[in-house]
Amino acid sequence: MLKDQHILRIPGPSPIPPSVQRAMNQTMIGHRGKETKELLERILPKLKSVFGTKQDVIPVAGSGTAGLEMAVSNAAHPGDDVLVIVSGAFGDRFAKICEAFQLKLHRIDVEWGDTIDPQIVQAYLQEHPEIKVVFATYCETSTGVLNPVQLLAKTVHESSNALFVVDGVSCLGGVEANMDEWGVDIYVTGSQKAFMLPAGLMFIAASERAWKVIEENPQPRFYLDMRVYRKNLEKVSTPYTPALSLLFGLEQVLNLLEEEGLDNVYRRHIVMRDMTRAAFKALDIPLLTSEEDASPTVTAVRPVDFDAEALRSVVKEQFNLTLAGGQQHMKGSVFRIGHMGYCSPADVLQTISLIEIGLVKIGKEIPLGKGVQAAQEIYLQQEEK
Amino acid sequence: MLKDQHILRIPGPSPIPPSVQRAMNQTMIGHRGKETKELLERILPKLKSVFGTKQDVIPVAGSGTAGLEMAVSNAAHPGDDVLVIVSGAFGDRFAKICEAFQLKLHRIDVEWGDTIDPQIVQAYLQEHPEIKVVFATYCETSTGVLNPVQLLAKTVHESSNALFVVDGVSCLGGVEANMDEWGVDIYVTGSQKAFMLPAGLMFIAASERAWKVIEENPQPRFYLDMRVYRKNLEKVSTPYTPALSLLFGLEQVLNLLEEEGLDNVYRRHIVMRDMTRAAFKALDIPLLTSEEDASPTVTAVRPVDFDAEALRSVVKEQFNLTLAGGQQHMKGSVFRIGHMGYCSPADVLQTISLIEIGLVKIGKEIPLGKGVQAAQEIYLQQEEK
């Protein structure tokens, strides 16, 4: 096997564009100097475009989970009733954080692979007017569903006074965010998914309504206190040492997104999803999620007549192609393909062609090339639109 | 289109492995110090393995053409009768250099796309005992043929006392070199092809027989005087400033080749050639060269019912996939696919899937996916061997 080739198709961390890698190698600068201020001045307005908000988007050194905790610990305090809508492992993580912060946890659990039905949420909120915050996951990484954030935001606001907090970790930057228009109160995302950066940076933004709650929230917090970051952003600064090399990379990521055009970026992700799904349908291999629920950033496949783990092993061994396995109770029964960030339709075609070879290697009879063909057809059709 | 993705499938310069890119970013060191000597000590023995020789392999800062000139200007002097076997643009370049150096040029021109028939060379040498040097091209980049160097070396030595000089620029590192065993007198190659480095470095080695000629050659030369390099290599040094960052990269390239195993590297290139050829055959698109003559590093395709340049444009525009066009009189009538160095069967499958889309885009009716399927089958068959 060719050494030093890594074909990384997990739903994050995702591959880094070479120009971003180069940007991150810039010489270190003083984090309190003029250059850092100028860097932030260039970055911050572009981040707002990706979030679709006029509010500040705060970059914080920390992983996506730190972002989820920041959302929880700033939006609620011990004793608050909160509702977490759990559609997979990352909804579950939101719930665990709420428990750790001694919130009164209400959960709506959705079958893994399904999205949240806004009507159920509406009914629950009408029955439980004490709920102060509703937490939801935009793209549920563990199943590859994209929850209907726009509809959910509308439902939450129409049926309660609760804040609506969204984990956008595995999709923001790859799908529409529309924070202000849809009425998302707190949005969180991480750097290592559609943002095409290494892990270590997360981004959080809050609506005016949310800021009122955050400002008055007595919850003890220090590093993840959003108020301190907001105060520092007024003077285009950060309260604690910023992860400078990641910010260097972030600037280049934002340049790349701008150069391609956000609408084109979102369209590219939809095409990649449709190509991936068409391939597996052509090969008669079941997908975990329905057409309507599928995320443009990750696809979960649920094999019935072959071993997902055997396939993952063989493509890793043959091509150094890394696919993700299932999480929690889906371990072993699904595999997941990340197609987000620095990933193109060309990469999807490659991935499918390698998976087809992997399937033959593990003894599954498939018509070689048929998945690729179906994906090629989708590419050509999309181009015609 | 995804920004910052370059799918480079020309027959060199070829893509650089990330670890080589990192190696080249090492801090600059003193070129006369201990570190440089130690670097050369690590590099030189490994270079010999790639060339298949016990002789010194000299790394020189310069492009492949500088290497060809070094071979010409060290092996012959004005007035010498030399034979250049021209099977394409790079054989022609050898001839041009010989003319520039006022050698008495004999040429055997082979139809582009064919290899050299050793019998013709034998007859010519028997008729022209005055010929002192025979120049040949191993892989002719412009046509994708791999000339039968082993047979030619045998022929030259059996039918004359001439030196046999081989341009291995677009294949060494990707195919067997066997310099000592086959009796190649001077081998030249460049860094930017199967050596997976940027252009700017070339390598040259000479047999004992050749060194005798070189040492006594009165041809005026300075920078490209092989004697000076040989003398310096005795003390593990270089006469002029070495291209250090390329040497940093070279060390990592040699590590990668060693890690994969040279035999596996050569097998990978053969598989990539066979996959590429099978794909075009399945699509019923003619190849320029025959099965026996085809190089493992580059494939030339000669379309009859579509425009090669239109295809190249469309895949560039859609996927940033760069294919090479034809050279000299083949401009416009062929296109060429490089599959050498940092290139894997996975990359070949991607390239074919994109070319298929490109063909549909320019209006050629092809069965989508069929080329990919044929290449996948070759991969699976080769694996079984």
Short mmCIF file of C-alpha atoms in Angstrom, two decimals, chain B residues 38-192:
data_model
loop_
_atom_site.label_atom_id
_atom_site.label_comp_id
_atom_site.label_asym_id
_atom_site.label_seq_id
_atom_site.Cartn_x
_atom_site.Cartn_y
_atom_site.Cartn_z
CA GLU B 38 25.11 12.83 8.17
CA LEU B 39 22.09 13.53 5.96
CA LEU B 40 24.08 12.52 2.88
CA GLU B 41 25.37 9.44 4.68
CA ARG B 42 21.81 8.34 5.28
CA ILE B 43 20.61 9.19 1.77
CA LEU B 44 23.34 7.84 -0.49
CA PRO B 45 23.12 4.09 0.23
CA LYS B 46 19.34 4.16 -0.21
CA LEU B 47 19.65 5.94 -3.55
CA LYS B 48 21.89 3.12 -4.74
CA SER B 49 19.15 0.59 -3.99
CA VAL B 50 16.67 2.50 -6.14
CA PHE B 51 19.16 2.61 -9.02
CA GLY B 52 20.20 -1.00 -8.46
CA THR B 53 23.86 -0.12 -8.42
CA LYS B 54 26.97 -0.25 -6.28
CA GLN B 55 28.19 2.94 -7.94
CA ASP B 56 27.73 6.38 -6.44
CA VAL B 57 24.42 8.03 -7.24
CA ILE B 58 25.04 11.76 -7.39
CA PRO B 59 22.29 14.18 -6.40
CA VAL B 60 22.63 17.50 -8.25
CA ALA B 61 20.57 20.68 -7.96
CA GLY B 62 18.95 21.04 -11.38
CA SER B 63 16.00 19.81 -13.40
CA GLY B 64 15.85 16.57 -15.37
CA THR B 65 17.14 18.35 -18.45
CA ALA B 66 20.27 19.38 -16.53
CA GLY B 67 20.66 15.66 -15.85
CA LEU B 68 20.39 14.84 -19.56
CA GLU B 69 22.99 17.50 -20.35
CA MET B 70 25.24 16.13 -17.60
CA ALA B 71 25.04 12.71 -19.22
CA VAL B 72 25.78 14.06 -22.69
CA SER B 73 28.57 16.44 -21.72
CA ASN B 74 30.34 13.88 -19.56
CA ALA B 75 30.00 10.89 -21.88
CA ALA B 76 31.04 12.51 -25.18
CA HIS B 77 32.89 15.45 -26.63
CA PRO B 78 32.64 17.43 -29.89
CA GLY B 79 33.18 15.24 -32.89
CA ASP B 80 32.15 11.99 -31.19
CA ASP B 81 29.67 9.86 -33.08
CA VAL B 82 26.62 9.18 -30.93
CA LEU B 83 23.33 7.42 -31.56
CA VAL B 84 20.12 8.72 -30.06
CA ILE B 85 17.11 6.47 -30.19
CA VAL B 86 14.13 8.80 -30.35
CA SER B 87 10.74 7.42 -29.39
CA GLY B 88 9.15 10.73 -28.47
CA ALA B 89 9.71 14.26 -27.20
CA PHE B 90 12.32 13.35 -24.62
CA GLY B 91 14.40 11.22 -26.95
CA ASP B 92 14.26 14.27 -29.18
CA ARG B 93 15.55 16.41 -26.33
CA PHE B 94 18.55 14.08 -25.92
CA ALA B 95 19.23 14.58 -29.64
CA LYS B 96 18.98 18.36 -29.33
CA ILE B 97 21.46 18.38 -26.46
CA CYS B 98 23.85 16.24 -28.52
CA GLU B 99 23.55 18.76 -31.35
CA ALA B 100 24.16 21.68 -28.98
CA PHE B 101 27.36 19.92 -27.91
CA GLN B 102 28.39 19.46 -31.56
CA LEU B 103 28.43 15.70 -31.43
CA LYS B 104 28.04 13.76 -34.69
CA LEU B 105 24.41 12.79 -34.27
CA HIS B 106 22.93 9.56 -35.55
CA ARG B 107 19.21 9.12 -34.89
CA ILE B 108 16.89 6.17 -35.00
CA ASP B 109 13.38 7.50 -34.92
CA VAL B 110 10.63 5.22 -33.72
CA GLU B 111 6.96 5.86 -34.41
CA TRP B 112 5.52 7.73 -31.40
CA GLY B 113 3.71 5.20 -29.25
CA ASP B 114 6.06 2.35 -30.16
CA THR B 115 9.12 1.12 -28.31
CA ILE B 116 12.56 0.66 -29.76
CA ASP B 117 13.22 -2.67 -31.47
CA PRO B 118 16.65 -3.87 -30.26
CA GLN B 119 17.31 -5.60 -33.60
CA ILE B 120 17.26 -2.30 -35.46
CA VAL B 121 19.73 -0.90 -32.95
CA GLN B 122 21.93 -3.95 -33.35
CA ALA B 123 22.00 -3.62 -37.14
CA TYR B 124 22.74 0.09 -36.92
CA LEU B 125 25.60 -0.35 -34.46
CA GLN B 126 27.13 -3.11 -36.54
CA GLU B 127 27.08 -0.80 -39.53
CA HIS B 128 28.45 2.12 -37.53
CA PRO B 129 31.29 0.92 -35.30
CA GLU B 130 32.35 4.58 -34.86
CA ILE B 131 29.44 5.19 -32.48
CA LYS B 132 30.77 5.84 -28.99
CA VAL B 133 27.58 6.43 -27.03
CA VAL B 134 24.00 5.24 -27.41
CA PHE B 135 21.30 7.36 -25.74
CA ALA B 136 17.86 5.99 -24.98
CA THR B 137 14.80 6.93 -22.98
CA TYR B 138 13.44 4.43 -20.46
CA CYS B 139 9.90 5.75 -20.08
CA GLU B 140 9.07 8.13 -22.91
CA THR B 141 6.83 10.60 -21.06
CA SER B 142 5.29 11.95 -24.24
CA THR B 143 3.85 8.60 -25.33
CA GLY B 144 3.76 6.45 -22.22
CA VAL B 145 5.97 3.70 -23.61
CA LEU B 146 8.53 1.92 -21.51
CA ASN B 147 11.48 1.06 -23.72
CA PRO B 148 13.10 -2.37 -23.13
CA VAL B 149 16.19 -1.05 -21.36
CA GLN B 150 17.40 -4.46 -20.28
CA LEU B 151 17.32 -5.84 -23.83
CA LEU B 152 18.75 -2.65 -25.30
CA ALA B 153 21.67 -2.69 -22.88
CA LYS B 154 22.42 -6.28 -23.88
CA THR B 155 22.17 -5.41 -27.57
CA VAL B 156 24.39 -2.35 -27.32
CA HIS B 157 27.09 -4.19 -25.43
CA GLU B 158 26.95 -7.26 -27.69
CA SER B 159 27.15 -5.26 -30.89
CA SER B 160 29.52 -2.43 -29.99
CA ASN B 161 31.85 -0.86 -27.50
CA ALA B 162 29.55 2.12 -27.04
CA LEU B 163 28.38 3.37 -23.69
CA PHE B 164 24.67 2.96 -23.04
CA VAL B 165 23.09 6.05 -21.46
CA VAL B 166 19.51 6.01 -20.22
CA ASP B 167 17.09 8.81 -19.37
CA GLY B 168 15.06 7.38 -16.51
CA VAL B 169 13.41 10.67 -15.58
CA SER B 170 9.76 9.69 -15.75
CA CYS B 171 10.01 6.22 -14.26
CA LEU B 172 12.95 5.60 -11.92
CA GLY B 173 11.62 5.06 -8.43
CA GLY B 174 8.46 3.53 -9.93
CA VAL B 175 9.96 0.74 -12.04
CA GLU B 176 12.96 -1.59 -11.75
CA ALA B 177 16.26 0.12 -12.59
CA ASN B 178 18.77 -2.74 -12.15
CA MET B 179 21.65 -0.58 -13.38
CA ASP B 180 24.51 -2.98 -12.65
CA GLU B 181 22.69 -6.17 -13.58
CA TRP B 182 21.41 -4.87 -16.91
CA GLY B 183 24.58 -2.97 -17.80
CA VAL B 184 23.32 0.60 -18.00
CA ASP B 185 26.38 2.86 -18.21
CA ILE B 186 24.80 6.15 -17.22
CA TYR B 187 21.37 6.54 -15.63
CA VAL B 188 19.75 9.90 -15.06
CA THR B 189 16.52 10.76 -13.31
CA GLY B 190 14.70 13.75 -11.83
CA SER B 191 13.05 14.40 -8.49
CA GLN B 192 9.58 15.45 -9.63
#
